[in-house]
Amino acid sequence: MLSSTATTMLRAGVSRSSGALQPMLLRSTACPFSMNTTKLQSPTSSISARPLSTTPSALVLRFRAQQQAQQQLRKASTSSSTTRARSDAELDANAAEAAAKAQSAAHAGEPVLDWNTFFKLRKTRRRVQLVFSVVMTLVASGAGGAVLSTGVADSLVAQVPLDPMFAIGLMTASFGALGWLMGPAIGGLVFNAMKGKYRGQMAIKEGQFFARIKKHRVDPSASSMGNPVPDFYGEKISSVAGYRQWLKDQRAFNKKRTTFV
């Protein structure tokens, strides 16, 4: 009797709670392994995408743009300095041309000197000045040594904190250096005395020549160890062909400078 009653109650309880005893997985509306389930949201999906400015390609582009801007600024500063130097050179050239024209008007009655003759006379004058520089060096050093050997400057030699013979040698060399500096002036006077008829025309041609040099020479501030200034004063020019070569050297300097910049 008791067993039948308990069995009946257990069956009733199971029948009443059949819905409550179902597992949680059976109550879910979708299987977690089903293909129709909604995809889980990635933790990084809420983070906004990186801006293009921080990508490697954008950084490279930005670096290249900065380099181009720096190069443009460098070129602008170089061109401004070159323009300023060129304007100063043009002013000097114009002043030299005006002085040459004034000298030409002052010596209008004298024969015109061509450029080849001018360069020959200029070379001859340089040689005469060099010869007188050597001669005056020997004469001044010999005369100074002879005077010092007499003992006239013993009091001065005693004040030098060196060996007396060494001090006398330095003084003799100083006399020789003074003679070397006096040589070009004396040589120029001798040359003008020898070539007096070309004196006025030489002055005119020199004014015109230096006006051309100032007009076409390069800016020395742009020189470097690998690109030195080619004969800034034109001292090595001794002919018309040499002047043309000098112009080529100036153009080569400017071309190499633009290549480096």
mmCIF file of C-alpha atoms in Angstrom:
data_model
loop_
_atom_site.group_PDB
_atom_site.id
_atom_site.type_symbol
_atom_site.label_atom_id
_atom_site.label_comp_id
_atom_site.label_asym_id
_atom_site.label_seq_id
_atom_site.Cartn_x
_atom_site.Cartn_y
_atom_site.Cartn_z
ATOM 1 C CA MET A 1 0.000 0.000 0.000
ATOM 2 C CA LEU A 2 2.769 2.358 0.989
ATOM 3 C CA SER A 3 4.875 1.399 -1.969
ATOM 4 C CA SER A 4 2.088 2.025 -4.420
ATOM 5 C CA THR A 5 1.367 5.432 -2.883
ATOM 6 C CA ALA A 6 5.042 6.464 -3.021
ATOM 7 C CA THR A 7 5.310 5.321 -6.597
ATOM 8 C CA THR A 8 2.223 7.286 -7.500
ATOM 9 C CA MET A 9 3.540 10.474 -5.814
ATOM 10 C CA LEU A 10 6.945 10.136 -7.486
ATOM 11 C CA ARG A 11 5.370 9.756 -10.886
ATOM 12 C CA ALA A 12 3.137 12.775 -10.254
ATOM 13 C CA GLY A 13 6.127 14.863 -9.163
ATOM 14 C CA VAL A 14 8.113 13.851 -12.166
ATOM 15 C CA SER A 15 5.238 14.614 -14.462
ATOM 16 C CA ARG A 16 4.667 18.037 -12.858
ATOM 17 C CA SER A 17 8.345 18.998 -12.831
ATOM 18 C CA SER A 18 9.256 17.540 -16.170
ATOM 19 C CA GLY A 19 9.584 21.017 -17.611
ATOM 20 C CA ALA A 20 11.692 22.244 -14.714
ATOM 21 C CA LEU A 21 14.141 19.314 -14.854
ATOM 22 C CA GLN A 22 15.195 19.967 -18.453
ATOM 23 C CA PRO A 23 18.876 20.785 -18.826
ATOM 24 C CA MET A 24 20.043 24.396 -19.530
ATOM 25 C CA LEU A 25 21.539 23.432 -22.845
ATOM 26 C CA LEU A 26 18.137 22.170 -24.010
ATOM 27 C CA ARG A 27 16.499 25.442 -23.026
ATOM 28 C CA SER A 28 18.914 27.541 -25.113
ATOM 29 C CA THR A 29 17.481 28.746 -28.366
ATOM 30 C CA ALA A 30 20.650 28.074 -30.339
ATOM 31 C CA CYS A 31 23.566 25.732 -30.142
ATOM 32 C CA PRO A 32 26.892 27.409 -29.413
ATOM 33 C CA PHE A 33 28.503 25.261 -32.129
ATOM 34 C CA SER A 34 25.877 26.013 -34.738
ATOM 35 C CA MET A 35 26.801 27.916 -37.918
ATOM 36 C CA ASN A 36 23.765 30.162 -37.519
ATOM 37 C CA THR A 37 24.887 31.633 -34.219
ATOM 38 C CA THR A 38 25.899 35.252 -34.020
ATOM 39 C CA LYS A 39 29.677 35.806 -34.177
ATOM 40 C CA LEU A 40 31.323 36.972 -31.023
ATOM 41 C CA GLN A 41 32.447 40.576 -31.155
ATOM 42 C CA SER A 42 36.204 40.920 -31.111
ATOM 43 C CA PRO A 43 37.671 43.020 -28.298
ATOM 44 C CA THR A 44 39.509 45.089 -30.881
ATOM 45 C CA SER A 45 36.412 45.768 -32.948
ATOM 46 C CA SER A 46 35.440 48.638 -30.682
ATOM 47 C CA ILE A 47 38.820 50.265 -31.235
ATOM 48 C CA SER A 48 38.857 52.582 -34.215
ATOM 49 C CA ALA A 49 41.198 51.735 -37.050
ATOM 50 C CA ARG A 50 44.640 53.268 -36.988
ATOM 51 C CA PRO A 51 44.941 56.522 -38.874
ATOM 52 C CA LEU A 52 46.855 56.372 -42.097
ATOM 53 C CA SER A 53 49.409 58.823 -40.720
ATOM 54 C CA THR A 54 50.896 56.173 -38.437
ATOM 55 C CA THR A 55 51.294 53.459 -41.047
ATOM 56 C CA PRO A 56 54.867 52.774 -42.279
ATOM 57 C CA SER A 57 54.144 53.945 -45.817
ATOM 58 C CA ALA A 58 52.674 57.212 -44.550
ATOM 59 C CA LEU A 59 55.710 57.765 -42.336
ATOM 60 C CA VAL A 60 58.007 57.272 -45.320
ATOM 61 C CA LEU A 61 55.969 59.728 -47.368
ATOM 62 C CA ARG A 62 56.055 62.267 -44.557
ATOM 63 C CA PHE A 63 59.848 61.870 -44.194
ATOM 64 C CA ARG A 64 60.317 62.372 -47.933
ATOM 65 C CA ALA A 65 58.124 65.481 -47.853
ATOM 66 C CA GLN A 66 60.201 66.916 -45.017
ATOM 67 C CA GLN A 67 63.407 66.215 -46.933
ATOM 68 C CA GLN A 68 62.026 67.910 -50.042
ATOM 69 C CA ALA A 69 60.989 70.936 -47.979
ATOM 70 C CA GLN A 70 64.465 71.169 -46.450
ATOM 71 C CA GLN A 71 66.089 70.910 -49.871
ATOM 72 C CA GLN A 72 63.827 73.656 -51.204
ATOM 73 C CA LEU A 73 64.716 75.901 -48.269
ATOM 74 C CA ARG A 74 68.417 75.175 -48.775
ATOM 75 C CA LYS A 75 68.159 75.951 -52.479
ATOM 76 C CA ALA A 76 66.249 79.155 -51.753
ATOM 77 C CA SER A 77 68.884 80.354 -49.269
ATOM 78 C CA THR A 78 71.697 79.422 -51.663
ATOM 79 C CA SER A 79 70.028 81.201 -54.555
ATOM 80 C CA SER A 80 69.421 84.298 -52.431
ATOM 81 C CA SER A 81 73.072 84.420 -51.319
ATOM 82 C CA THR A 82 74.204 83.805 -54.893
ATOM 83 C CA THR A 83 71.902 86.549 -56.148
ATOM 84 C CA ARG A 84 73.252 88.931 -53.520
ATOM 85 C CA ALA A 85 76.849 88.078 -54.399
ATOM 86 C CA ARG A 86 76.058 88.363 -58.087
ATOM 87 C CA SER A 87 74.494 91.797 -57.577
ATOM 88 C CA ASP A 88 77.604 92.953 -55.693
ATOM 89 C CA ALA A 89 79.810 91.578 -58.462
ATOM 90 C CA GLU A 90 77.730 93.368 -61.076
ATOM 91 C CA LEU A 91 78.061 96.633 -59.180
ATOM 92 C CA ASP A 92 81.832 96.198 -59.018
ATOM 93 C CA ALA A 93 81.943 95.308 -62.692
ATOM 94 C CA ASN A 94 79.886 98.353 -63.623
ATOM 95 C CA ALA A 95 82.170 100.575 -61.550
ATOM 96 C CA ALA A 96 85.235 99.077 -63.225
ATOM 97 C CA GLU A 97 83.706 99.566 -66.659
ATOM 98 C CA ALA A 98 82.910 103.196 -65.843
ATOM 99 C CA ALA A 99 86.505 103.757 -64.708
ATOM 100 C CA ALA A 100 87.787 102.114 -67.900
ATOM 101 C CA LYS A 101 85.582 104.362 -70.029
ATOM 102 C CA ALA A 102 86.837 107.426 -68.168
ATOM 103 C CA GLN A 103 90.441 106.385 -68.772
ATOM 104 C CA SER A 104 89.684 105.735 -72.436
ATOM 105 C CA ALA A 105 88.273 109.232 -72.763
ATOM 106 C CA ALA A 106 91.343 110.680 -71.025
ATOM 107 C CA HIS A 107 93.717 108.836 -73.387
ATOM 108 C CA ALA A 108 91.719 109.159 -76.566
ATOM 109 C CA GLY A 109 94.733 110.289 -78.629
ATOM 110 C CA GLU A 110 96.840 107.220 -77.873
ATOM 111 C CA PRO A 111 96.844 104.098 -80.097
ATOM 112 C CA VAL A 112 94.410 101.340 -79.147
ATOM 113 C CA LEU A 113 96.001 98.288 -77.522
ATOM 114 C CA ASP A 114 94.626 94.908 -78.517
ATOM 115 C CA TRP A 115 94.086 92.133 -75.980
ATOM 116 C CA ASN A 116 96.902 89.869 -77.157
ATOM 117 C CA THR A 117 99.443 92.659 -76.853
ATOM 118 C CA PHE A 118 98.035 93.600 -73.474
ATOM 119 C CA PHE A 119 98.500 90.073 -72.135
ATOM 120 C CA LYS A 120 102.049 89.937 -73.511
ATOM 121 C CA LEU A 121 102.935 93.224 -71.859
ATOM 122 C CA ARG A 122 101.288 92.062 -68.638
ATOM 123 C CA LYS A 123 103.385 88.885 -68.658
ATOM 124 C CA THR A 124 106.539 90.909 -69.339
ATOM 125 C CA ARG A 125 105.749 93.239 -66.439
ATOM 126 C CA ARG A 126 105.204 90.290 -64.095
ATOM 127 C CA ARG A 127 108.564 88.813 -65.080
ATOM 128 C CA VAL A 128 110.323 92.122 -64.552
ATOM 129 C CA GLN A 129 108.743 92.446 -61.127
ATOM 130 C CA LEU A 130 109.785 88.886 -60.248
ATOM 131 C CA VAL A 131 113.372 89.555 -61.304
ATOM 132 C CA PHE A 132 113.520 92.701 -59.206
ATOM 133 C CA SER A 133 111.994 90.872 -56.258
ATOM 134 C CA VAL A 134 114.792 88.288 -56.374
ATOM 135 C CA VAL A 135 117.463 90.949 -56.863
ATOM 136 C CA MET A 136 116.146 93.134 -54.058
ATOM 137 C CA THR A 137 115.922 90.111 -51.737
ATOM 138 C CA LEU A 138 119.604 89.316 -52.299
ATOM 139 C CA VAL A 139 120.673 92.928 -52.035
ATOM 140 C CA ALA A 140 118.660 93.646 -48.893
ATOM 141 C CA SER A 141 119.702 90.463 -47.120
ATOM 142 C CA GLY A 142 123.366 90.992 -48.028
ATOM 143 C CA ALA A 143 123.315 94.611 -46.952
ATOM 144 C CA GLY A 144 121.499 93.779 -43.738
ATOM 145 C CA GLY A 145 123.931 90.990 -42.887
ATOM 146 C CA ALA A 146 126.894 93.254 -43.546
ATOM 147 C CA VAL A 147 125.503 95.978 -41.305
ATOM 148 C CA LEU A 148 124.661 93.538 -38.505
ATOM 149 C CA SER A 149 128.132 91.983 -38.654
ATOM 150 C CA THR A 150 129.715 95.327 -37.764
ATOM 151 C CA GLY A 151 128.155 95.202 -34.303
ATOM 152 C CA VAL A 152 125.833 98.146 -34.766
ATOM 153 C CA ALA A 153 122.838 96.186 -33.470
ATOM 154 C CA ASP A 154 124.587 94.333 -30.638
ATOM 155 C CA SER A 155 122.383 95.993 -28.030
ATOM 156 C CA LEU A 156 119.286 94.895 -29.928
ATOM 157 C CA VAL A 157 120.629 91.379 -30.406
ATOM 158 C CA ALA A 158 121.342 91.117 -26.674
ATOM 159 C CA GLN A 159 117.676 91.801 -25.903
ATOM 160 C CA VAL A 160 116.499 88.831 -28.005
ATOM 161 C CA PRO A 161 116.241 85.675 -25.802
ATOM 162 C CA LEU A 162 117.975 83.525 -28.428
ATOM 163 C CA ASP A 163 121.455 82.599 -29.504
ATOM 164 C CA PRO A 164 123.177 85.711 -31.005
ATOM 165 C CA MET A 165 123.945 83.984 -34.314
ATOM 166 C CA PHE A 166 120.365 82.776 -34.603
ATOM 167 C CA ALA A 167 119.026 86.255 -33.818
ATOM 168 C CA ILE A 168 121.317 87.825 -36.452
ATOM 169 C CA GLY A 169 120.111 85.246 -38.992
ATOM 170 C CA LEU A 170 116.465 86.150 -38.305
ATOM 171 C CA MET A 171 117.206 89.850 -38.738
ATOM 172 C CA THR A 172 119.005 89.152 -42.020
ATOM 173 C CA ALA A 173 115.999 87.143 -43.249
ATOM 174 C CA SER A 174 113.747 90.058 -42.278
ATOM 175 C CA PHE A 175 115.814 92.378 -44.461
ATOM 176 C CA GLY A 176 115.489 89.886 -47.322
ATOM 177 C CA ALA A 177 111.680 89.741 -46.902
ATOM 178 C CA LEU A 178 111.550 93.533 -47.009
ATOM 179 C CA GLY A 179 113.528 93.502 -50.250
ATOM 180 C CA TRP A 180 111.119 90.917 -51.722
ATOM 181 C CA LEU A 181 108.185 93.200 -50.994
ATOM 182 C CA MET A 182 109.960 96.186 -52.523
ATOM 183 C CA GLY A 183 110.755 94.303 -55.746
ATOM 184 C CA PRO A 184 107.322 94.548 -57.496
ATOM 185 C CA ALA A 185 107.122 98.305 -56.921
ATOM 186 C CA ILE A 186 110.607 98.909 -58.299
ATOM 187 C CA GLY A 187 110.004 96.489 -61.176
ATOM 188 C CA GLY A 188 106.743 98.272 -62.056
ATOM 189 C CA LEU A 189 108.547 101.596 -62.201
ATOM 190 C CA VAL A 190 111.229 100.142 -64.460
ATOM 191 C CA PHE A 191 108.614 98.575 -66.747
ATOM 192 C CA ASN A 192 106.694 101.850 -67.052
ATOM 193 C CA ALA A 193 109.929 103.587 -67.958
ATOM 194 C CA MET A 194 110.666 100.975 -70.636
ATOM 195 C CA LYS A 195 107.120 100.888 -72.070
ATOM 196 C CA GLY A 196 106.014 104.434 -71.436
ATOM 197 C CA LYS A 197 103.982 104.690 -74.650
ATOM 198 C CA TYR A 198 101.709 101.853 -73.516
ATOM 199 C CA ARG A 199 101.196 103.150 -70.003
ATOM 200 C CA GLY A 200 97.809 104.796 -70.580
ATOM 201 C CA GLN A 201 96.437 101.965 -72.717
ATOM 202 C CA MET A 202 97.661 99.397 -70.187
ATOM 203 C CA ALA A 203 95.669 101.187 -67.487
ATOM 204 C CA ILE A 204 92.569 101.181 -69.709
ATOM 205 C CA LYS A 205 92.879 97.501 -70.565
ATOM 206 C CA GLU A 206 93.496 96.590 -66.954
ATOM 207 C CA GLY A 207 90.272 98.353 -65.944
ATOM 208 C CA GLN A 208 88.329 96.494 -68.622
ATOM 209 C CA PHE A 209 90.008 93.188 -67.776
ATOM 210 C CA PHE A 210 89.251 93.386 -64.066
ATOM 211 C CA ALA A 211 85.688 94.438 -64.862
ATOM 212 C CA ARG A 212 85.257 91.214 -66.804
ATOM 213 C CA ILE A 213 86.886 89.229 -64.008
ATOM 214 C CA LYS A 214 84.552 90.700 -61.390
ATOM 215 C CA LYS A 215 81.543 90.092 -63.607
ATOM 216 C CA HIS A 216 82.169 86.437 -64.465
ATOM 217 C CA ARG A 217 84.011 85.042 -61.453
ATOM 218 C CA VAL A 218 82.201 82.702 -59.085
ATOM 219 C CA ASP A 219 80.952 83.236 -55.560
ATOM 220 C CA PRO A 220 83.814 82.151 -53.238
ATOM 221 C CA SER A 221 81.432 81.426 -50.343
ATOM 222 C CA ALA A 222 80.214 78.290 -52.162
ATOM 223 C CA SER A 223 83.704 76.758 -52.394
ATOM 224 C CA SER A 224 84.773 73.574 -50.619
ATOM 225 C CA MET A 225 87.702 71.169 -50.425
ATOM 226 C CA GLY A 226 86.359 69.189 -53.366
ATOM 227 C CA ASN A 227 85.374 72.286 -55.363
ATOM 228 C CA PRO A 228 87.951 75.098 -54.871
ATOM 229 C CA VAL A 229 87.648 78.521 -56.468
ATOM 230 C CA PRO A 230 89.443 78.529 -59.867
ATOM 231 C CA ASP A 231 91.806 81.571 -59.951
ATOM 232 C CA PHE A 232 89.538 84.132 -58.251
ATOM 233 C CA TYR A 233 91.610 87.185 -59.303
ATOM 234 C CA GLY A 234 92.578 85.920 -62.761
ATOM 235 C CA GLU A 235 96.288 86.128 -62.030
ATOM 236 C CA LYS A 236 97.100 83.061 -64.136
ATOM 237 C CA ILE A 237 95.524 84.462 -67.303
ATOM 238 C CA SER A 238 98.262 85.307 -69.806
ATOM 239 C CA SER A 239 96.444 85.155 -73.157
ATOM 240 C CA VAL A 240 93.037 85.297 -74.797
ATOM 241 C CA ALA A 241 92.930 81.496 -74.850
ATOM 242 C CA GLY A 242 93.781 81.494 -71.156
ATOM 243 C CA TYR A 243 90.880 83.866 -70.491
ATOM 244 C CA ARG A 244 88.491 81.560 -72.357
ATOM 245 C CA GLN A 245 89.756 78.608 -70.334
ATOM 246 C CA TRP A 246 89.219 80.666 -67.192
ATOM 247 C CA LEU A 247 85.587 81.217 -68.202
ATOM 248 C CA LYS A 248 85.157 77.460 -68.715
ATOM 249 C CA ASP A 249 86.591 76.824 -65.260
ATOM 250 C CA GLN A 250 84.115 79.263 -63.722
ATOM 251 C CA ARG A 251 81.192 77.538 -65.456
ATOM 252 C CA ALA A 252 82.468 74.134 -64.346
ATOM 253 C CA PHE A 253 82.633 75.401 -60.752
ATOM 254 C CA ASN A 254 79.033 76.623 -60.880
ATOM 255 C CA LYS A 255 77.866 73.339 -62.438
ATOM 256 C CA LYS A 256 79.587 71.276 -59.777
ATOM 257 C CA ARG A 257 78.155 73.510 -57.041
ATOM 258 C CA THR A 258 74.575 73.035 -58.296
ATOM 259 C CA THR A 259 75.217 69.289 -58.450
ATOM 260 C CA PHE A 260 76.329 69.215 -54.812
ATOM 261 C CA VAL A 261 73.391 71.334 -53.687
#
